[in-house]
Coordinates of N, CA, C and O in Angstrom, one line a residue:
M1 N 0.8 -1.2 0.0 CA 0.0 0.0 0.0 C 0.9 1.3 0.0 O 0.6 2.2 -0.7
H2 N 1.9 1.3 0.8 CA 2.8 2.4 0.9 C 3.5 2.6 -0.4 O 3.6 3.8 -0.9
V3 N 4.0 1.6 -1.1 CA 4.7 1.7 -2.3 C 3.7 2.3 -3.4 O 4.1 3.1 -4.2
R4 N 2.5 1.8 -3.4 CA 1.5 2.3 -4.3 C 1.3 3.8 -4.1 O 1.2 4.6 -5.1
R5 N 1.2 4.3 -2.9 CA 1.0 5.7 -2.6 C 2.2 6.5 -3.1 O 2.1 7.6 -3.7
V6 N 3.4 6.0 -2.9 CA 4.6 6.7 -3.4 C 4.6 6.8 -4.9 O 5.0 7.8 -5.5
V7 N 4.2 5.7 -5.6 CA 4.2 5.7 -7.1 C 3.2 6.7 -7.5 O 3.4 7.5 -8.5
I8 N 2.0 6.8 -6.9 CA 1.0 7.7 -7.3 C 1.5 9.2 -7.1 O 1.3 10.0 -8.0
L9 N 2.1 9.4 -6.0 CA 2.6 10.8 -5.7 C 3.7 11.2 -6.8 O 3.7 12.3 -7.2
A10 N 4.5 10.2 -7.1 CA 5.6 10.5 -8.1 C 4.9 10.8 -9.5 O 5.4 11.7 -10.2
L11 N 3.9 10.0 -9.8 CA 3.2 10.3 -11.1 C 2.5 11.7 -11.1 O 2.5 12.4 -12.1
L12 N 1.9 12.1 -10.0 CA 1.3 13.4 -9.9 C 2.4 14.5 -10.0 O 2.2 15.5 -10.6
A13 N 3.6 14.3 -9.4 CA 4.6 15.2 -9.5 C 5.0 15.4 -11.0 O 5.3 16.5 -11.4
L14 N 5.1 14.3 -11.7 CA 5.5 14.4 -13.1 C 4.4 15.1 -13.9 O 4.6 15.8 -14.8
A15 N 3.1 14.9 -13.5 CA 2.0 15.5 -14.2 C 2.1 17.0 -14.0 O 2.0 17.8 -15.0
C16 N 2.4 17.5 -12.9 CA 2.6 19.0 -12.7 C 3.8 19.5 -13.5 O 3.7 20.5 -14.1
G17 N 4.9 18.7 -13.4 CA 6.1 19.1 -14.2 C 5.9 19.2 -15.7 O 6.3 20.1 -16.3
S18 N 5.2 18.2 -16.2 CA 5.0 18.1 -17.6 C 4.0 19.2 -18.1 O 4.2 19.7 -19.2
H19 N 3.1 19.6 -17.3 CA 2.1 20.7 -17.7 C 2.8 22.0 -17.7 O 2.5 22.9 -18.5
T20 N 3.8 22.2 -16.8 CA 4.5 23.5 -16.7 C 5.3 23.8 -17.9 O 5.5 24.9 -18.3
A21 N 5.8 22.7 -18.6 CA 6.6 22.9 -19.8 C 5.7 23.4 -20.9 O 6.2 24.1 -21.8
R22 N 4.4 23.1 -20.9 CA 3.6 23.5 -22.0 C 2.7 24.7 -21.7 O 2.3 25.4 -22.7
T23 N 2.5 25.0 -20.5 CA 1.6 26.2 -20.2 C 2.3 27.1 -19.2 O 3.1 26.7 -18.4
A24 N 1.9 28.4 -19.3 CA 2.5 29.4 -18.4 C 1.8 29.3 -17.1 O 0.7 28.7 -16.9
T25 N 2.4 29.9 -16.1 CA 1.8 30.0 -14.7 C 0.6 30.9 -14.8 O 0.7 32.0 -15.3
A26 N -0.5 30.4 -14.2 CA -1.7 31.2 -14.2 C -1.8 32.1 -13.0 O -1.6 31.6 -11.9
A27 N -1.9 33.4 -13.2 CA -2.1 34.3 -12.1 C -3.5 34.2 -11.7 O -4.4 34.4 -12.5
T28 N -3.7 34.0 -10.4 CA -5.1 33.7 -9.9 C -5.2 34.1 -8.4 O -4.3 34.8 -7.9
D29 N -6.2 33.6 -7.8 CA -6.4 33.8 -6.3 C -7.1 32.5 -5.8 O -7.6 31.7 -6.5
V30 N -7.1 32.4 -4.5 CA -7.7 31.2 -3.8 C -9.1 31.1 -4.2 O -9.6 30.0 -4.4
C31 N -9.9 32.2 -4.2 CA -11.3 32.2 -4.5 C -11.6 31.6 -5.9 O -12.5 30.8 -6.1
Q32 N -10.8 32.0 -6.9 CA -10.9 31.4 -8.3 C -10.6 29.9 -8.3 O -11.3 29.2 -9.0
I33 N -9.6 29.5 -7.6 CA -9.3 28.1 -7.5 C -10.5 27.3 -6.9 O -10.9 26.3 -7.3
W34 N -11.0 27.9 -5.8 CA -12.2 27.2 -5.1 C -13.4 27.2 -6.1 O -14.1 26.2 -6.1
A35 N -13.6 28.2 -6.8 CA -14.8 28.3 -7.7 C -14.7 27.2 -8.8 O -15.7 26.7 -9.2
S36 N -13.5 27.0 -9.4 CA -13.3 26.1 -10.5 C -12.0 25.3 -10.4 O -11.1 25.6 -11.1
P37 N -11.9 24.4 -9.4 CA -10.6 23.7 -9.2 C -10.1 22.9 -10.4 O -8.9 22.8 -10.6
K38 N -11.0 22.3 -11.1 CA -10.6 21.5 -12.3 C -9.9 22.3 -13.3 O -9.0 21.8 -14.0
Q39 N -10.2 23.6 -13.4 CA -9.5 24.5 -14.3 C -8.0 24.6 -13.9 O -7.1 24.8 -14.8
F40 N -7.7 24.5 -12.7 CA -6.3 24.7 -12.2 C -5.6 23.4 -11.8 O -4.4 23.4 -11.5
L41 N -6.3 22.3 -11.9 CA -5.7 21.0 -11.5 C -4.5 20.7 -12.3 O -4.5 20.7 -13.5
Y42 N -3.4 20.4 -11.6 CA -2.1 20.0 -12.2 C -1.5 21.1 -13.1 O -0.8 20.8 -14.0
R43 N -1.9 22.3 -12.9 CA -1.4 23.5 -13.6 C -0.6 24.4 -12.6 O -1.0 24.5 -11.5
Q44 N 0.4 25.0 -13.1 CA 1.1 26.0 -12.3 C 0.2 27.2 -12.1 O -0.4 27.7 -13.0
A45 N 0.2 27.6 -10.8 CA -0.6 28.8 -10.5 C 0.2 29.7 -9.5 O 1.1 29.2 -8.8
A46 N -0.1 31.0 -9.5 CA 0.6 31.9 -8.6 C -0.4 32.9 -8.0 O -1.3 33.4 -8.8
F47 N -0.3 33.2 -6.8 CA -1.1 34.2 -6.1 C -0.5 34.7 -4.8 O 0.4 34.0 -4.3
T48 N -0.9 35.8 -4.4 CA -0.5 36.4 -3.1 C -1.6 36.3 -2.1 O -2.8 36.7 -2.5
T49 N -1.4 35.7 -1.0 CA -2.5 35.4 0.0 C -1.9 35.2 1.4 O -0.7 35.3 1.6
E50 N -2.8 35.0 2.3 CA -2.4 34.8 3.7 C -2.5 33.3 4.1 O -3.2 32.6 3.5
I51 N -1.8 33.0 5.2 CA -2.0 31.6 5.8 C -2.8 31.8 7.0 O -2.6 32.7 7.8
S52 N -3.8 30.9 7.2 CA -4.6 30.8 8.4 C -4.4 29.4 9.0 O -4.5 28.4 8.2
A53 N -4.2 29.3 10.3 CA -4.1 28.0 10.9 C -4.6 28.1 12.3 O -4.6 29.1 13.0
D54 N -5.1 26.9 12.8 CA -5.6 26.8 14.1 C -4.5 26.4 15.1 O -4.6 26.4 16.3
G55 N -3.3 26.0 14.5 CA -2.2 25.6 15.4 C -2.2 24.2 15.9 O -1.3 23.8 16.6
M56 N -3.2 23.5 15.5 CA -3.3 22.1 16.0 C -3.6 21.1 14.8 O -3.0 20.1 14.7
H57 N -4.5 21.4 13.9 CA -5.0 20.5 12.9 C -4.8 20.9 11.5 O -4.6 20.1 10.6
L58 N -4.9 22.2 11.2 CA -5.0 22.6 9.8 C -4.4 23.9 9.6 O -4.5 24.9 10.4
A59 N -3.7 24.0 8.5 CA -3.2 25.3 8.0 C -3.7 25.4 6.5 O -3.6 24.5 5.7
L60 N -4.1 26.6 6.2 CA -4.7 26.9 4.9 C -4.2 28.1 4.2 O -3.9 29.1 4.9
L61 N -4.1 28.1 2.9 CA -3.9 29.4 2.1 C -5.3 29.9 2.0 O -6.2 29.3 1.5
M62 N -5.5 31.1 2.5 CA -6.9 31.7 2.6 C -7.1 32.7 1.6 O -6.3 33.5 1.2
G63 N -8.4 32.7 1.1 CA -8.9 33.7 0.2 C -9.8 34.7 1.0 O -10.9 34.3 1.4
P64 N -9.3 35.9 1.3 CA -10.1 36.8 2.2 C -11.4 37.2 1.7 O -12.4 37.3 2.4
A65 N -11.6 37.3 0.4 CA -12.8 37.7 -0.2 C -13.9 36.5 -0.2 O -15.0 36.8 0.0
C66 N -13.4 35.3 -0.3 CA -14.4 34.2 -0.3 C -14.4 33.4 1.0 O -15.2 32.5 1.2
E67 N -13.5 33.8 1.9 CA -13.4 33.1 3.2 C -13.3 31.6 3.1 O -13.8 30.9 4.0
R68 N -12.5 31.2 2.2 CA -12.3 29.7 2.0 C -10.8 29.6 1.9 O -10.1 30.5 1.5
G69 N -10.3 28.4 2.2 CA -8.9 28.1 2.1 C -8.6 26.8 1.4 O -9.5 26.0 1.2
I70 N -7.3 26.6 1.1 CA -6.8 25.4 0.4 C -5.7 24.9 1.2 O -4.8 25.6 1.6
R71 N -5.7 23.6 1.5 CA -4.6 23.0 2.2 C -3.3 23.1 1.4 O -3.4 23.2 0.1
F72 N -2.2 23.1 2.0 CA -0.9 23.2 1.2 C 0.1 22.3 1.8 O 0.1 21.8 2.9
T73 N 1.1 22.0 0.9 CA 2.3 21.2 1.2 C 3.4 22.0 0.5 O 3.2 22.9 -0.3
Y74 N 4.6 21.6 0.8 CA 5.8 22.2 0.2 C 6.5 21.2 -0.8 O 6.7 20.0 -0.4
A75 N 6.9 21.7 -1.9 CA 7.7 20.9 -2.8 C 9.2 20.9 -2.3 O 9.5 21.8 -1.5
A76 N 10.0 20.1 -2.8 CA 11.4 20.0 -2.4 C 12.1 21.3 -2.8 O 13.2 21.7 -2.2
S77 N 11.6 22.1 -3.7 CA 12.2 23.3 -4.2 C 12.1 24.5 -3.2 O 12.8 25.5 -3.3
V78 N 11.2 24.4 -2.2 CA 11.1 25.4 -1.2 C 12.2 25.2 -0.1 O 12.2 24.2 0.5
P79 N 13.0 26.2 0.1 CA 14.1 26.1 1.1 C 13.6 25.7 2.5 O 12.5 26.2 2.9
Q80 N 14.3 24.9 3.2 CA 14.0 24.5 4.5 C 13.8 25.7 5.4 O 13.0 25.7 6.3
G81 N 14.7 26.7 5.2 CA 14.6 27.9 6.1 C 13.3 28.6 5.9 O 12.7 29.1 6.9
T82 N 12.7 28.6 4.7 CA 11.4 29.3 4.5 C 10.3 28.4 5.1 O 9.4 29.0 5.8
Q83 N 10.4 27.1 5.0 CA 9.4 26.3 5.6 C 9.4 26.4 7.1 O 8.4 26.5 7.8
K84 N 10.6 26.4 7.7 CA 10.7 26.6 9.1 C 10.2 27.9 9.6 O 9.6 28.0 10.7
A85 N 10.5 29.0 8.9 CA 10.0 30.3 9.3 C 8.5 30.4 9.3 O 7.9 30.9 10.2
I86 N 7.9 29.8 8.3 CA 6.4 29.7 8.3 C 5.9 28.9 9.4 O 5.0 29.3 10.1
S87 N 6.5 27.7 9.6 CA 6.0 26.9 10.7 C 6.2 27.5 12.1 O 5.3 27.5 12.9
K88 N 7.3 28.2 12.3 CA 7.6 28.9 13.5 C 6.6 30.0 13.8 O 6.0 30.1 14.9
A89 N 6.2 30.7 12.7 CA 5.2 31.8 12.8 C 3.9 31.2 13.2 O 3.1 31.8 14.0
I90 N 3.5 30.1 12.7 CA 2.2 29.4 13.0 C 2.2 29.0 14.4 O 1.2 29.1 15.1
F91 N 3.3 28.4 14.9 CA 3.3 27.8 16.3 C 3.8 28.6 17.4 O 3.6 28.2 18.6
Q92 N 4.6 29.6 17.1 CA 5.2 30.4 18.2 C 4.9 31.9 18.0 O 4.7 32.4 16.9
P93 N 4.7 32.7 19.1 CA 4.8 32.3 20.5 C 3.6 31.6 21.0 O 3.6 31.2 22.1
W94 N 2.5 31.5 20.2 CA 1.4 30.7 20.6 C 0.9 30.0 19.3 O 1.1 30.4 18.2
P95 N 0.2 28.9 19.4 CA -0.3 28.1 18.3 C -1.4 28.9 17.5 O -2.3 29.5 18.2
G96 N -1.4 28.8 16.2 CA -2.4 29.4 15.4 C -2.0 30.7 14.9 O -1.0 31.2 15.2
T97 N -2.9 31.3 14.0 CA -2.6 32.6 13.4 C -3.4 33.7 13.9 O -3.4 34.8 13.4
A98 N -4.2 33.5 15.0 CA -5.0 34.6 15.6 C -4.0 35.6 16.2 O -3.1 35.2 16.9
G99 N -4.1 36.9 15.8 CA -3.2 37.9 16.2 C -1.9 37.9 15.4 O -1.0 38.7 15.7
K100 N -1.9 37.2 14.3 CA -0.7 37.1 13.5 C -1.0 37.4 12.0 O -2.2 37.1 11.6
H101 N -0.1 37.8 11.3 CA -0.3 38.0 9.8 C 0.9 37.3 9.1 O 2.0 37.7 9.3
I102 N 0.6 36.3 8.3 CA 1.6 35.5 7.5 C 1.1 35.6 6.1 O 0.0 35.0 5.8
S103 N 1.8 36.2 5.2 CA 1.4 36.3 3.8 C 2.7 36.2 3.0 O 3.8 36.4 3.4
A104 N 2.4 35.8 1.7 CA 3.5 35.7 0.7 C 2.9 35.5 -0.7 O 1.7 35.4 -0.8
H105 N 3.8 35.6 -1.6 CA 3.4 35.2 -3.0 C 3.8 33.8 -3.2 O 5.0 33.4 -3.1
F106 N 2.8 32.9 -3.5 CA 3.0 31.5 -3.6 C 2.9 31.1 -5.1 O 2.0 31.6 -5.8
E107 N 3.8 30.2 -5.5 CA 3.6 29.5 -6.8 C 3.6 28.1 -6.6 O 4.3 27.6 -5.6
G108 N 2.9 27.3 -7.4 CA 2.8 25.9 -7.2 C 1.8 25.2 -8.1 O 1.4 25.8 -9.1
C109 N 1.4 24.1 -7.7 CA 0.5 23.2 -8.5 C -0.6 22.7 -7.6 O -0.4 22.2 -6.5
L110 N -1.8 22.8 -8.1 CA -3.0 22.2 -7.4 C -3.1 20.7 -7.7 O -3.0 20.3 -8.9
R111 N -3.3 20.0 -6.7 CA -3.4 18.5 -6.8 C -4.6 18.0 -6.1 O -5.1 18.7 -5.2
R112 N -5.1 16.9 -6.6 CA -6.2 16.2 -5.9 C -5.7 14.9 -5.4 O -5.2 14.1 -6.1
Y113 N -5.8 14.7 -4.1 CA -5.4 13.4 -3.5 C -6.7 12.7 -3.1 O -7.5 13.2 -2.3
R114 N -6.9 11.5 -3.6 CA -8.1 10.7 -3.2 C -8.1 10.4 -1.7 O -9.2 10.1 -1.2
S115 N -7.0 10.3 -1.1 CA -7.0 10.0 0.4 C -7.4 11.2 1.2 O -7.6 11.0 2.4
Q116 N -7.6 12.4 0.7 CA -7.9 13.5 1.5 C -9.4 13.5 1.9 O -10.2 13.0 1.1
P117 N -9.7 14.1 3.0 CA -11.1 14.2 3.4 C -11.9 15.0 2.4 O -11.3 15.9 1.8
P118 N -13.2 14.7 2.2 CA -14.0 15.4 1.2 C -14.0 17.0 1.4 O -14.2 17.7 0.5
L119 N -13.9 17.4 2.7 CA -13.9 18.8 2.9 C -12.8 19.6 2.2 O -13.0 20.7 1.8
F120 N -11.6 19.0 2.1 CA -10.5 19.6 1.5 C -9.8 18.6 0.5 O -8.8 18.0 0.8
P121 N -10.5 18.3 -0.6 CA -10.0 17.3 -1.5 C -8.8 17.8 -2.3 O -8.1 17.0 -2.9
Y122 N -8.5 19.1 -2.4 CA -7.4 19.6 -3.1 C -6.3 20.1 -2.2 O -6.6 20.6 -1.1
V123 N -5.1 19.9 -2.7 CA -3.9 20.4 -1.9 C -3.0 21.2 -2.9 O -2.8 20.7 -4.0
F124 N -2.6 22.4 -2.5 CA -1.7 23.2 -3.3 C -0.3 22.9 -2.9 O 0.1 23.1 -1.8
E125 N 0.5 22.3 -3.8 CA 1.9 22.1 -3.5 C 2.7 23.3 -3.9 O 2.8 23.7 -5.1
I126 N 3.2 24.0 -2.9 CA 4.0 25.2 -3.1 C 5.4 24.9 -3.6 O 6.1 24.1 -3.0
S127 N 5.7 25.5 -4.7 CA 7.1 25.3 -5.2 C 8.0 26.5 -5.1 O 9.2 26.4 -5.2
S128 N 7.3 27.6 -4.8 CA 8.1 28.9 -4.6 C 7.4 29.8 -3.7 O 6.1 29.9 -3.8
V129 N 8.1 30.4 -2.8 CA 7.6 31.4 -1.8 C 8.4 32.7 -2.0 O 9.6 32.7 -1.9
A130 N 7.7 33.8 -2.3 CA 8.4 35.1 -2.4 C 7.7 36.2 -1.5 O 6.5 36.0 -1.2
N131 N 8.4 37.2 -1.2 CA 7.9 38.3 -0.4 C 7.2 37.8 0.9 O 6.1 38.3 1.2
L132 N 7.8 36.9 1.6 CA 7.2 36.4 2.8 C 7.2 37.5 3.9 O 8.1 38.2 4.1
N133 N 6.0 37.7 4.4 CA 5.7 38.8 5.4 C 5.1 38.1 6.6 O 4.0 37.6 6.6
I134 N 5.9 38.2 7.8 CA 5.4 37.6 9.0 C 5.3 38.7 10.0 O 6.3 39.4 10.3
Q135 N 4.1 39.0 10.6 CA 4.0 40.0 11.6 C 3.3 39.3 12.8 O 2.2 38.7 12.6
I136 N 3.9 39.3 14.0 CA 3.3 38.8 15.2 C 2.8 39.9 16.0 O 3.5 40.8 16.4
G137 N 1.5 40.0 16.2 CA 0.8 41.0 17.0 C 0.7 40.6 18.4 O 1.5 39.8 19.0
K138 N -0.3 41.1 19.0 CA -0.6 40.8 20.5 C -1.4 39.5 20.5 O -2.2 39.2 19.7
R139 N -1.2 38.8 21.6 CA -1.9 37.6 21.9 C -3.4 38.0 22.0 O -3.8 38.9 22.7
P140 N -4.3 37.2 21.2 CA -5.7 37.6 21.2 C -6.5 37.3 22.5 O -7.6 37.7 22.5
W141 N -5.9 36.7 23.4 CA -6.6 36.4 24.6 C -5.8 36.8 25.9 O -4.7 37.0 25.8

């Protein structure tokens, strides 16, 4: 079962990579992706948005206008330092993003994983992070 999942993930990675050679990166936003995810599936997309997290279960790239979010993961191309900075901002000095502002310009590929819960069937694999902005405000409680 584990080998099968690895093979599927590898094929999905190739699908994103092969599509990027033929099509340009689509400038979009989270709301457009939510409205028509099949249009963006396995295509390179780019947008500037915020991260919202509860600090325990879920972190999302949020669309402020549509109040919806997309789960995300990191591709190997995202430097460990950037991943750690985002993770630290989510979990310290308190868990979650209440009272915090974490935003950046993200580029990546939208994927659908059959193993994901139906509430969040799509995952945005981030391949590039630019203009990372982290502001820690006051504790909200």
